[in-house]
Amino acid sequence: MVRSGNIPVWKEYGYQPRADRSRKKERAKILIVGAGPVGLAMALDLGRRGLDVIIINALDFIPAGSKAICFSKRSLEIFDRLGVGDRLLEKGVVWERGKVFWREGADPIYEFDLAPIKDQKYPAFINIQQYYVEEYLVDEVERTPSIDLRWRHEATKLIQSENFVAVAIETPDEAYEIEADYVIACDGNRSPVRNMLGLDFVGRIFEDNFLIADIRLKQERPAERWFHFEPPWPGASSLVHKQPDDVWRLDFQLGWDIDKKEAVKPENVRPFVRGLLGDHVDYEFEWLSVYTFQCRRMERFLHDRVIFVGDSAHLVSPFGARGCNGGLQDVINLGWKLERVLNGSSSPALLETYNAEAITVADENILNSTRSTDFMTPKSKMAETFRNAVLELASEHQFARPFVNSGRLSKAVNYGLSALATLDEDHFLSGPAPGDICIDAPIVSDGDNDWLLSQLGPQFTLLLFSTEAIEAIDGVAIIEVRQQGGAPNSGIVDHSGLAHERYDADGGAVYLIRPDQHVAARWRTLDRYEILKALSKATGGELQ
């Protein structure tokens, strides 16, 4: 494996000069800074909407090494819209079950299923190395004519004005400037863009260290998440995840007062691995590192014409897989809103709802990550006593198991309190409420087996579980979901009945779906006036 400085390289692309170097100043609608998974996904979401996007990255390669590996069902649904979902599913390791162990016990004290609703296109989680995710996204970016990806172009200075953001950029052989209507900062937890604006995080830094040991191991083990509290091998806790290519992620809790350089020496890591796997297992080290973590965020993610997305805006612990997955929810939230602002369909006030909703997601993720960490690393004797009592009770009693917290795993966060949501006025006993993400279900589309979420495009959609007719609404796709027995081989048929069941629609239902697949409003009966009113609200028409 080649290296560039101290950074291991997965795939090198090389410096790419600008196509037209005659002008030292360019004009652009959107400039994205940072080509990690969130920046690439942001570029694809906007580019597939037909918007011209420039994305720059300071490096000219995809780094190898151990980063994000757990990608949630919601993230896979987002990747599906970006053209890479099936490729990731094919390569990744599918898992839906987790087990929690305590001390020497060979049997788990608690097991959980992360996909209680079956028969959906994507599983609860896949494990796949981040460098594969980035590579597949780059491949899709390169097939998208409206995206200009520039490797080894580094933003060095940023100045905002009323109508644009001026960004100074340096390359190996020239300096130039881009004046962009909007700059989207996807440049990671050390965000140079955030530093240029003199902004910072608020939150907690946790006083603990964790050892990542990615090993290559040819062994048949279940594709499950195994977490051990107080295991009989070194470390206060350990976590095991299977990845593609016979790579396993082992995570060990070390404590605070350690020598980090000594901790990553192979001879000091082997007792941890041997204790977990046994003395006679053959393996090779793939990656060793020690990390601490933070649960912090910016006070605001929207700063005039500079918008922060992903780790540049918020940081969480890795327990619960809420970092990159949370960033992808930012992406799908922002894309349609920025499109509407740029094409004049909505006022810039709509972007304030990105700020509010993304902060809601970040706060939910930070809360869950903080609680997980406090449970894993009790800060007092009383807290430790409580934690151990919960673990002991969980082995025998169902009521205690929800209190076991080895990392509440990522899922889409509800936007029910958003200014864009129309609250229920009709009686629904179940189904996705306003602000919830839509639920997938198998359907038949024009005679072929397909999935409900695959029918939802990049615009607003009216999902009709009704036979009533409605006139076309500008900017809204209308999809009628019929029960089995309708006209054969035409339209969308709920052949299994699961779509009607999951949307509480047996008595009829109408759902207005946002472009990011969150429910904007729902009704029992079709009322064009109510739909138009909810649509106006969902597109920012009531915002000042």
Coordinates of C-alpha atoms in Angstrom, one line a residue:
M1 CA 0.0 0.0 0.0
V2 CA 1.5 3.3 -1.1
R3 CA 1.5 6.2 1.4
S4 CA 1.3 10.0 1.0
G5 CA 3.0 11.5 4.1
N6 CA 1.5 9.6 7.0
I7 CA -1.8 8.9 5.3
P8 CA -2.4 5.4 3.8
V9 CA -3.8 5.5 0.3
W10 CA -6.7 3.4 -0.9
K11 CA -7.1 4.8 -4.4
E12 CA -5.1 7.6 -6.0
Y13 CA -6.7 10.0 -8.6
G14 CA -3.9 12.5 -9.0
Y15 CA -4.0 16.3 -9.2
Q16 CA -6.5 17.5 -11.8
P17 CA -5.9 21.0 -13.2
R18 CA -8.9 23.2 -14.1
A19 CA -10.3 22.7 -17.5
D20 CA -10.1 26.5 -18.2
R21 CA -7.2 28.2 -16.5
S22 CA -7.4 31.4 -18.5
R23 CA -9.6 33.0 -15.7
K24 CA -8.3 33.5 -12.2
K25 CA -11.8 34.1 -11.0
E26 CA -14.7 31.8 -11.5
R27 CA -18.4 32.1 -10.8
A28 CA -20.4 29.1 -9.5
K29 CA -23.8 28.3 -8.0
I30 CA -22.5 25.8 -5.5
L31 CA -19.1 25.0 -4.2
I32 CA -18.6 22.0 -1.9
V33 CA -15.5 21.8 0.2
G34 CA -14.5 18.3 1.1
A35 CA -14.9 15.0 -0.9
G36 CA -15.5 12.5 1.9
P37 CA -18.6 10.4 1.9
V38 CA -20.8 13.3 3.0
G39 CA -19.4 15.8 0.5
L40 CA -19.6 13.3 -2.4
A41 CA -23.2 12.4 -1.5
M42 CA -24.1 16.1 -1.3
A43 CA -22.6 16.7 -4.7
L44 CA -24.5 13.7 -6.1
D45 CA -27.8 14.8 -4.6
L46 CA -27.5 18.3 -6.1
G47 CA -26.0 17.1 -9.4
R48 CA -28.7 14.6 -10.0
R49 CA -31.2 17.5 -9.6
G50 CA -29.5 19.1 -12.6
L51 CA -27.6 21.7 -10.5
D52 CA -24.0 22.6 -11.5
V53 CA -21.7 21.8 -8.6
I54 CA -18.0 22.2 -8.1
I55 CA -16.5 20.0 -5.4
I56 CA -12.9 20.5 -4.2
N57 CA -10.7 18.2 -2.1
A58 CA -7.3 19.0 -0.6
L59 CA -6.0 15.5 -1.1
D60 CA -5.9 13.7 -4.5
F61 CA -6.7 10.2 -3.2
I62 CA -9.1 8.3 -1.0
P63 CA -7.4 7.4 2.3
A64 CA -7.3 3.9 3.5
G65 CA -7.4 3.1 7.2
S66 CA -10.3 2.5 9.6
K67 CA -13.1 5.1 9.6
A68 CA -16.8 4.6 9.4
I69 CA -18.0 1.1 8.7
C70 CA -21.6 0.8 9.9
F71 CA -24.2 2.2 7.4
S72 CA -27.9 2.2 8.4
K73 CA -30.9 1.2 6.5
R74 CA -31.8 4.9 6.1
S75 CA -28.3 5.7 4.7
L76 CA -28.7 2.8 2.2
E77 CA -32.0 4.3 1.1
I78 CA -30.3 7.6 0.5
F79 CA -27.4 5.9 -1.3
D80 CA -30.1 4.1 -3.5
R81 CA -31.3 7.5 -4.6
L82 CA -27.8 8.5 -5.5
G83 CA -27.2 5.4 -7.6
V84 CA -24.9 3.3 -5.4
G85 CA -27.2 1.5 -3.0
D86 CA -27.2 -1.9 -4.7
R87 CA -23.4 -1.8 -5.2
L88 CA -22.9 -1.2 -1.5
L89 CA -25.4 -3.9 -0.5
E90 CA -23.6 -6.4 -2.8
K91 CA -20.2 -5.7 -1.3
G92 CA -21.2 -5.1 2.3
V93 CA -21.8 -7.5 5.2
V94 CA -25.5 -7.5 6.1
W95 CA -26.4 -7.6 9.8
E96 CA -29.5 -7.0 11.8
R97 CA -28.8 -8.7 15.2
G98 CA -26.7 -7.6 18.1
K99 CA -25.7 -9.4 21.3
V100 CA -24.5 -8.0 24.6
F101 CA -22.2 -10.0 26.9
W102 CA -21.1 -9.3 30.5
R103 CA -17.9 -10.5 32.2
E104 CA -17.1 -14.2 31.7
G105 CA -20.6 -15.2 30.6
A106 CA -20.5 -17.3 27.3
D107 CA -24.2 -16.5 26.6
P108 CA -25.5 -13.0 25.8
I109 CA -27.4 -11.2 28.5
Y110 CA -29.4 -9.4 25.9
E111 CA -30.1 -9.7 22.1
F112 CA -31.8 -7.3 19.8
D113 CA -33.2 -7.2 16.3
L114 CA -32.7 -3.9 14.5
A115 CA -35.2 -4.7 11.7
P116 CA -38.5 -5.5 13.4
I117 CA -40.3 -4.5 10.1
K118 CA -39.3 -7.1 7.5
D119 CA -39.9 -7.1 3.7
Q120 CA -38.0 -3.9 2.9
K121 CA -35.5 -3.4 0.2
Y122 CA -32.6 -2.7 2.5
P123 CA -31.5 -4.4 5.8
A124 CA -31.1 -2.6 9.1
F125 CA -27.3 -2.2 8.6
I126 CA -24.4 -3.2 6.4
N127 CA -20.8 -3.1 7.4
I128 CA -18.4 -1.8 4.7
Q129 CA -15.2 0.1 4.9
Q130 CA -15.5 3.9 4.3
Y131 CA -13.0 3.8 1.4
Y132 CA -15.3 1.6 -0.6
V133 CA -18.2 4.0 0.0
E134 CA -16.1 6.9 -1.2
E135 CA -14.8 5.0 -4.2
Y136 CA -18.4 4.0 -5.4
L137 CA -19.6 7.6 -4.8
V138 CA -16.6 9.0 -6.9
D139 CA -17.5 6.6 -9.7
E140 CA -21.0 7.9 -9.7
V141 CA -19.8 11.5 -9.5
E142 CA -17.6 11.0 -12.5
R143 CA -20.7 9.8 -14.5
T144 CA -22.6 13.0 -13.6
P145 CA -21.9 15.8 -16.1
S146 CA -23.1 18.6 -13.8
I147 CA -20.5 17.8 -11.1
D148 CA -16.9 19.1 -11.4
L149 CA -14.7 17.1 -8.9
R150 CA -11.3 18.7 -8.4
W151 CA -8.6 16.8 -6.6
R152 CA -5.9 18.6 -4.7
H153 CA -7.6 22.0 -4.8
E154 CA -7.5 23.4 -1.3
A155 CA -9.6 26.3 0.1
T156 CA -7.3 28.7 1.9
K157 CA -9.4 31.8 2.5
L158 CA -13.1 32.7 2.6
I159 CA -14.9 36.0 2.5
Q160 CA -18.7 36.5 2.5
S161 CA -20.5 39.3 0.8
E162 CA -24.2 39.9 0.4
N163 CA -24.6 38.0 -2.9
F164 CA -21.8 35.4 -2.9
V165 CA -18.9 33.8 -1.0
A166 CA -15.4 34.4 -2.4
V167 CA -13.1 31.4 -1.8
A168 CA -9.4 31.5 -2.5
I169 CA -8.1 28.1 -3.7
E170 CA -4.5 26.8 -4.1
T171 CA -3.3 23.9 -6.3
P172 CA 0.2 22.6 -6.9
D173 CA 0.7 25.0 -9.8
E174 CA -1.8 27.9 -9.5
A175 CA -4.0 30.0 -7.2
Y176 CA -7.5 31.1 -8.2
E177 CA -10.8 32.2 -6.7
I178 CA -14.4 31.0 -6.9
E179 CA -17.3 33.3 -6.2
A180 CA -20.1 30.9 -5.2
D181 CA -23.8 31.6 -4.5
Y182 CA -23.5 29.0 -1.7
V183 CA -20.5 27.2 -0.1
I184 CA -21.3 23.8 1.6
A185 CA -18.6 22.8 4.1
C186 CA -18.2 19.1 4.2
D187 CA -14.6 19.2 5.3
G188 CA -14.7 17.1 8.4
N189 CA -14.3 17.5 12.1
R190 CA -11.3 19.9 11.8
S191 CA -13.1 21.9 9.2
P192 CA -10.8 24.6 7.7
V193 CA -14.0 26.5 6.5
R194 CA -15.3 26.6 10.1
N195 CA -11.9 27.9 11.2
M196 CA -11.8 30.5 8.5
L197 CA -15.1 31.9 9.9
G198 CA -13.8 31.8 13.5
L199 CA -16.5 29.4 14.6
D200 CA -16.3 26.5 17.1
F201 CA -18.1 23.6 18.7
V202 CA -19.9 23.4 22.0
G203 CA -20.3 20.1 23.9
R204 CA -18.3 17.5 25.8
I205 CA -14.9 15.8 25.3
F206 CA -14.8 12.4 26.9
E207 CA -11.9 11.3 29.0
D208 CA -11.4 7.8 27.7
N209 CA -9.3 6.1 25.0
F210 CA -10.4 3.3 22.7
L211 CA -8.2 1.0 20.6
I212 CA -9.2 0.1 17.1
A213 CA -7.6 -3.1 15.8
D214 CA -8.7 -4.0 12.3
I215 CA -7.5 -7.5 11.7
R216 CA -7.6 -9.9 8.7
L217 CA -9.1 -13.2 9.9
K218 CA -10.3 -16.2 7.9
Q219 CA -12.9 -17.6 10.4
E220 CA -16.6 -18.3 10.2
R221 CA -18.2 -16.1 12.8
P222 CA -21.8 -14.7 12.6
A223 CA -22.3 -11.3 11.1
E224 CA -23.6 -9.8 14.3
R225 CA -22.6 -6.9 16.5
W226 CA -21.0 -8.4 19.7
F227 CA -20.4 -6.0 22.6
H228 CA -18.8 -7.1 25.9
F229 CA -18.9 -5.3 29.2
E230 CA -16.0 -6.0 31.5
P231 CA -14.7 -8.9 29.4
P232 CA -12.3 -11.5 30.8
W233 CA -9.6 -10.1 28.5
P234 CA -7.8 -6.7 28.6
G235 CA -10.0 -3.6 28.2
A236 CA -13.1 -2.4 30.1
S237 CA -15.3 -3.2 27.1
S238 CA -14.9 -4.6 23.6
L239 CA -16.9 -4.5 20.3
V240 CA -16.7 -6.8 17.3
H241 CA -17.9 -6.1 13.8
K242 CA -17.4 -8.2 10.6
Q243 CA -16.4 -6.3 7.4
P244 CA -15.9 -7.4 3.8
D245 CA -12.6 -9.0 2.7
D246 CA -12.2 -11.1 5.9
V247 CA -11.5 -7.9 7.9
W248 CA -12.9 -7.6 11.4
R249 CA -13.2 -4.4 13.5
L250 CA -12.2 -5.0 17.1
D251 CA -12.7 -2.1 19.5
F252 CA -11.3 -2.1 23.0
Q253 CA -11.8 0.5 25.8
L254 CA -8.5 1.4 27.4
G255 CA -9.2 4.1 30.0
W256 CA -7.8 7.6 30.2
D257 CA -4.3 7.5 31.5
I258 CA -2.4 5.6 28.8
D259 CA 0.6 6.0 26.5
K260 CA -1.0 6.2 23.1
K261 CA 2.2 5.3 21.2
E262 CA 2.8 2.2 23.3
A263 CA -0.9 1.2 23.0
V264 CA -0.8 0.7 19.3
K265 CA 2.4 -1.4 19.2
P266 CA 1.5 -4.9 17.9
E267 CA 3.1 -6.6 20.8
N268 CA 0.8 -4.6 23.2
V269 CA -2.3 -5.2 21.2
R270 CA -1.9 -9.0 20.8
P271 CA -3.1 -9.8 24.4
F272 CA -6.4 -8.0 23.7
V273 CA -6.9 -9.9 20.4
R274 CA -5.8 -13.2 21.8
G275 CA -8.1 -12.8 24.8
L276 CA -11.1 -12.1 22.5
L277 CA -10.4 -14.7 19.8
G278 CA -8.3 -17.4 21.6
D279 CA -4.6 -18.3 21.5
H280 CA -4.7 -20.4 18.3
V281 CA -6.4 -18.1 15.8
D282 CA -4.2 -16.9 13.0
Y283 CA -4.7 -13.3 12.0
E284 CA -2.9 -10.3 10.5
F285 CA -3.1 -6.6 11.6
E286 CA -4.8 -4.4 9.1
W287 CA -4.9 -1.1 11.1
L288 CA -4.1 0.0 14.6
S289 CA -5.1 3.3 16.2
V290 CA -6.2 4.9 19.4
Y291 CA -8.9 7.5 19.5
T292 CA -10.8 9.7 22.0
F293 CA -14.1 11.3 21.0
Q294 CA -16.3 14.2 21.5
C295 CA -20.0 14.9 21.5
R296 CA -20.1 18.5 20.2
R297 CA -21.8 20.7 17.6
M298 CA -21.8 24.2 16.2
E299 CA -24.4 26.5 17.6
R300 CA -25.7 27.1 14.0
F301 CA -25.1 25.2 10.8
L302 CA -26.3 28.0 8.5
H303 CA -24.1 31.1 8.4
D304 CA -25.5 33.3 5.6
R305 CA -24.3 31.7 2.4
V306 CA -22.0 29.1 4.1
I307 CA -23.7 25.9 5.2
F308 CA -22.2 23.2 7.3
V309 CA -23.0 19.5 6.8
G310 CA -21.8 16.3 8.5
D311 CA -18.7 16.3 10.8
S312 CA -17.9 19.9 10.1
A313 CA -21.1 20.8 12.0
H314 CA -21.4 18.0 14.6
L315 CA -19.4 15.3 16.2
V316 CA -20.5 12.2 18.1
S317 CA -18.9 9.1 19.6
P318 CA -18.7 6.1 17.2
F319 CA -20.9 4.0 19.4
G320 CA -24.3 3.8 17.7
A321 CA -22.9 4.6 14.2
R322 CA -24.4 8.1 14.3
G323 CA -21.6 10.1 12.7
C324 CA -21.6 9.5 8.9
N325 CA -25.2 8.3 9.0
G326 CA -26.3 11.6 10.7
G327 CA -24.3 13.5 8.0
L328 CA -26.2 11.7 5.3
Q329 CA -29.5 12.8 6.8
D330 CA -28.1 16.3 6.6
V331 CA -27.4 15.8 2.9
I332 CA -30.9 14.6 1.9
N333 CA -32.4 17.4 4.0
L334 CA -30.5 20.2 2.5
G335 CA -30.4 19.2 -1.2
W336 CA -34.1 19.8 -2.1
K337 CA -34.3 23.0 -0.1
L338 CA -31.2 24.5 -1.8
E339 CA -32.5 23.5 -5.2
R340 CA -35.8 25.4 -4.5
V341 CA -34.0 28.5 -3.2
L342 CA -31.7 28.6 -6.3
N343 CA -34.5 28.1 -8.8
G344 CA -36.7 30.7 -7.1
S345 CA -39.4 28.3 -6.0
S346 CA -38.9 29.1 -2.3
S347 CA -37.3 32.0 -0.4
P348 CA -33.9 31.7 1.3
A349 CA -35.9 31.4 4.6
L350 CA -36.4 27.8 3.7
L351 CA -32.8 27.2 4.5
E352 CA -33.4 28.1 8.1
T353 CA -35.5 24.9 8.3
Y354 CA -32.3 23.0 7.3
N355 CA -30.6 24.6 10.2
A356 CA -33.4 23.8 12.6
E357 CA -34.0 20.2 11.5
A358 CA -30.3 19.3 11.2
I359 CA -29.7 20.6 14.7
T360 CA -32.6 18.4 15.9
V361 CA -30.9 15.4 14.3
A362 CA -27.5 16.4 15.8
D363 CA -29.0 16.9 19.3
E364 CA -30.7 13.5 19.1
N365 CA -27.5 11.8 18.0
I366 CA -25.4 13.6 20.7
L367 CA -27.9 12.8 23.4
N368 CA -27.9 9.1 22.5
S369 CA -24.1 9.0 22.1
T370 CA -23.6 10.7 25.4
R371 CA -25.9 8.4 27.2
S372 CA -24.2 5.4 25.6
T373 CA -20.8 6.6 26.7
D374 CA -21.9 7.4 30.2
F375 CA -23.3 3.9 30.5
M376 CA -20.2 2.3 29.1
T377 CA -17.8 4.4 31.3
P378 CA -19.5 5.2 34.6
K379 CA -18.2 8.4 36.1
S380 CA -18.9 7.5 39.7
K381 CA -19.2 4.5 42.0
M382 CA -23.0 5.0 42.2
A383 CA -23.2 5.1 38.4
E384 CA -21.2 1.9 38.1
T385 CA -23.5 0.2 40.7
F386 CA -26.5 1.2 38.7
R387 CA -24.9 0.0 35.4
N388 CA -24.0 -3.4 36.9
A389 CA -27.5 -3.8 38.4
V390 CA -29.0 -3.2 35.0
L391 CA -26.7 -5.7 33.4
E392 CA -27.5 -8.3 36.0
L393 CA -31.2 -7.8 35.8
A394 CA -31.2 -7.9 32.0
S395 CA -30.0 -11.5 31.9
E396 CA -33.2 -12.6 33.5
H397 CA -35.8 -9.9 33.1
Q398 CA -37.2 -8.3 29.9
F399 CA -38.0 -4.9 31.5
A400 CA -34.3 -4.2 32.2
R401 CA -33.1 -4.9 28.7
P402 CA -34.0 -1.5 27.2
F403 CA -31.8 0.1 29.8
V404 CA -28.7 -1.7 28.5
N405 CA -26.9 0.9 26.5
S406 CA -23.9 -0.3 24.4
G407 CA -24.7 2.3 21.7
R408 CA -28.3 3.1 20.6
L409 CA -27.9 2.5 16.9
S410 CA -28.6 5.1 14.2
K411 CA -32.0 5.6 12.7
A412 CA -33.8 8.5 10.9
V413 CA -34.8 11.3 13.3
N414 CA -38.3 12.7 13.3
Y415 CA -39.1 16.2 12.1
G416 CA -42.5 16.4 13.7
L417 CA -41.8 19.8 15.4
S418 CA -40.5 21.3 12.2
A419 CA -42.1 24.5 10.8
L420 CA -42.7 22.5 7.6
A421 CA -44.9 19.8 9.2
T422 CA -48.7 19.8 9.2
L423 CA -49.8 18.0 12.4
D424 CA -52.5 15.3 12.2
E425 CA -56.1 16.3 12.4
D426 CA -57.4 12.8 11.4
H427 CA -57.2 9.7 13.5
F428 CA -54.4 7.3 12.5
L429 CA -53.6 4.4 14.7
S430 CA -50.2 3.7 13.1
G431 CA -48.2 4.5 10.1
P432 CA -45.5 7.2 9.6
A433 CA -46.7 10.5 11.2
P434 CA -45.8 14.0 9.9
G435 CA -42.1 14.3 10.3
D436 CA -41.4 10.6 10.2
I437 CA -39.5 8.9 7.4
C438 CA -41.6 6.8 5.0
I439 CA -41.7 3.0 5.5
D440 CA -40.7 0.7 2.6
A441 CA -43.0 -2.1 1.4
P442 CA -43.0 -4.5 -1.5
I443 CA -45.2 -3.5 -4.4
V444 CA -45.8 -4.4 -8.1
S445 CA -45.1 -1.5 -10.5
D446 CA -46.3 -2.0 -14.1
G447 CA -46.3 -5.7 -13.6
D448 CA -42.8 -6.0 -12.1
N449 CA -41.8 -6.6 -8.4
D450 CA -40.4 -3.4 -6.9
W451 CA -40.4 -1.3 -3.7
L452 CA -42.5 1.6 -2.6
L453 CA -39.6 3.9 -1.7
S454 CA -38.2 3.4 -5.2
Q455 CA -41.3 5.1 -6.6
L456 CA -40.6 8.4 -4.6
G457 CA -38.6 10.8 -6.8
P458 CA -36.7 14.0 -6.0
Q459 CA -39.9 16.1 -5.8
F460 CA -42.9 16.3 -3.5
T461 CA -45.1 13.2 -3.9
L462 CA -48.8 12.6 -3.1
L463 CA -49.2 9.0 -2.1
L464 CA -52.9 8.0 -2.5
F465 CA -54.3 5.0 -0.9
S466 CA -57.6 5.9 -2.4
T467 CA -59.7 5.5 -5.6
E468 CA -60.7 9.2 -5.6
A469 CA -59.4 11.3 -8.5
I470 CA -57.4 14.5 -8.1
E471 CA -56.3 17.1 -10.6
A472 CA -52.6 17.5 -11.2
I473 CA -50.7 19.8 -8.8
D474 CA -47.7 21.7 -10.1
G475 CA -44.4 20.3 -8.8
V476 CA -46.1 17.2 -7.2
A477 CA -45.9 13.6 -8.4
I478 CA -49.2 11.7 -7.7
I479 CA -48.9 8.0 -7.0
E480 CA -51.9 5.8 -6.5
V481 CA -51.3 2.6 -4.5
R482 CA -54.1 0.1 -5.2
Q483 CA -54.9 -3.1 -3.4
Q484 CA -54.7 -6.4 -5.1
G485 CA -57.5 -6.9 -7.6
G486 CA -57.2 -3.6 -9.5
A487 CA -56.3 -3.4 -13.2
P488 CA -53.6 -5.9 -13.9
N489 CA -50.1 -4.9 -15.0
S490 CA -50.6 -1.2 -14.7
G491 CA -49.8 1.4 -12.0
I492 CA -48.7 0.4 -8.5
V493 CA -50.4 -2.6 -6.8
D494 CA -50.0 -3.5 -3.1
H495 CA -50.1 -7.2 -3.9
S496 CA -49.1 -8.2 -0.3
G497 CA -51.2 -5.7 1.5
L498 CA -48.1 -4.6 3.5
A499 CA -48.1 -1.0 2.1
H500 CA -51.7 -0.4 3.3
E501 CA -51.0 -2.0 6.6
R502 CA -47.8 0.0 7.2
Y503 CA -49.5 3.3 6.3
D504 CA -52.7 2.5 8.3
A505 CA -54.5 2.9 5.0
D506 CA -57.1 0.1 4.8
G507 CA -59.8 2.8 5.4
G508 CA -58.2 5.1 2.9
A509 CA -55.3 7.5 3.4
V510 CA -53.5 10.4 1.6
Y511 CA -49.8 11.2 2.4
L512 CA -47.9 14.3 1.2
I513 CA -44.2 13.2 1.1
R514 CA -41.3 15.6 1.1
P515 CA -38.5 15.2 -1.5
D516 CA -36.4 13.7 1.3
Q517 CA -39.0 11.0 1.9
H518 CA -40.2 12.5 5.2
V519 CA -44.0 12.8 5.7
A520 CA -45.2 16.4 5.4
A521 CA -48.9 15.7 6.1
R522 CA -51.5 13.0 6.0
W523 CA -55.3 12.8 5.8
R524 CA -58.0 10.2 5.8
T525 CA -59.7 11.7 2.8
L526 CA -58.7 13.6 -0.3
D527 CA -59.1 17.4 0.1
R528 CA -57.3 19.5 -2.5
Y529 CA -57.5 22.7 -0.4
E530 CA -55.9 21.0 2.6
I531 CA -53.2 19.5 0.4
L532 CA -52.3 22.8 -1.2
K533 CA -52.2 24.5 2.2
A534 CA -49.9 21.7 3.6
L535 CA -47.8 22.0 0.4
S536 CA -47.4 25.7 0.9
K537 CA -46.3 25.2 4.5
A538 CA -43.9 22.4 3.5
T539 CA -42.2 24.5 0.9
G540 CA -41.6 27.4 3.3
G541 CA -44.6 29.5 2.1
E542 CA -45.5 30.4 5.7
L543 CA -42.0 31.4 6.7
Q544 CA -41.1 35.0 7.2

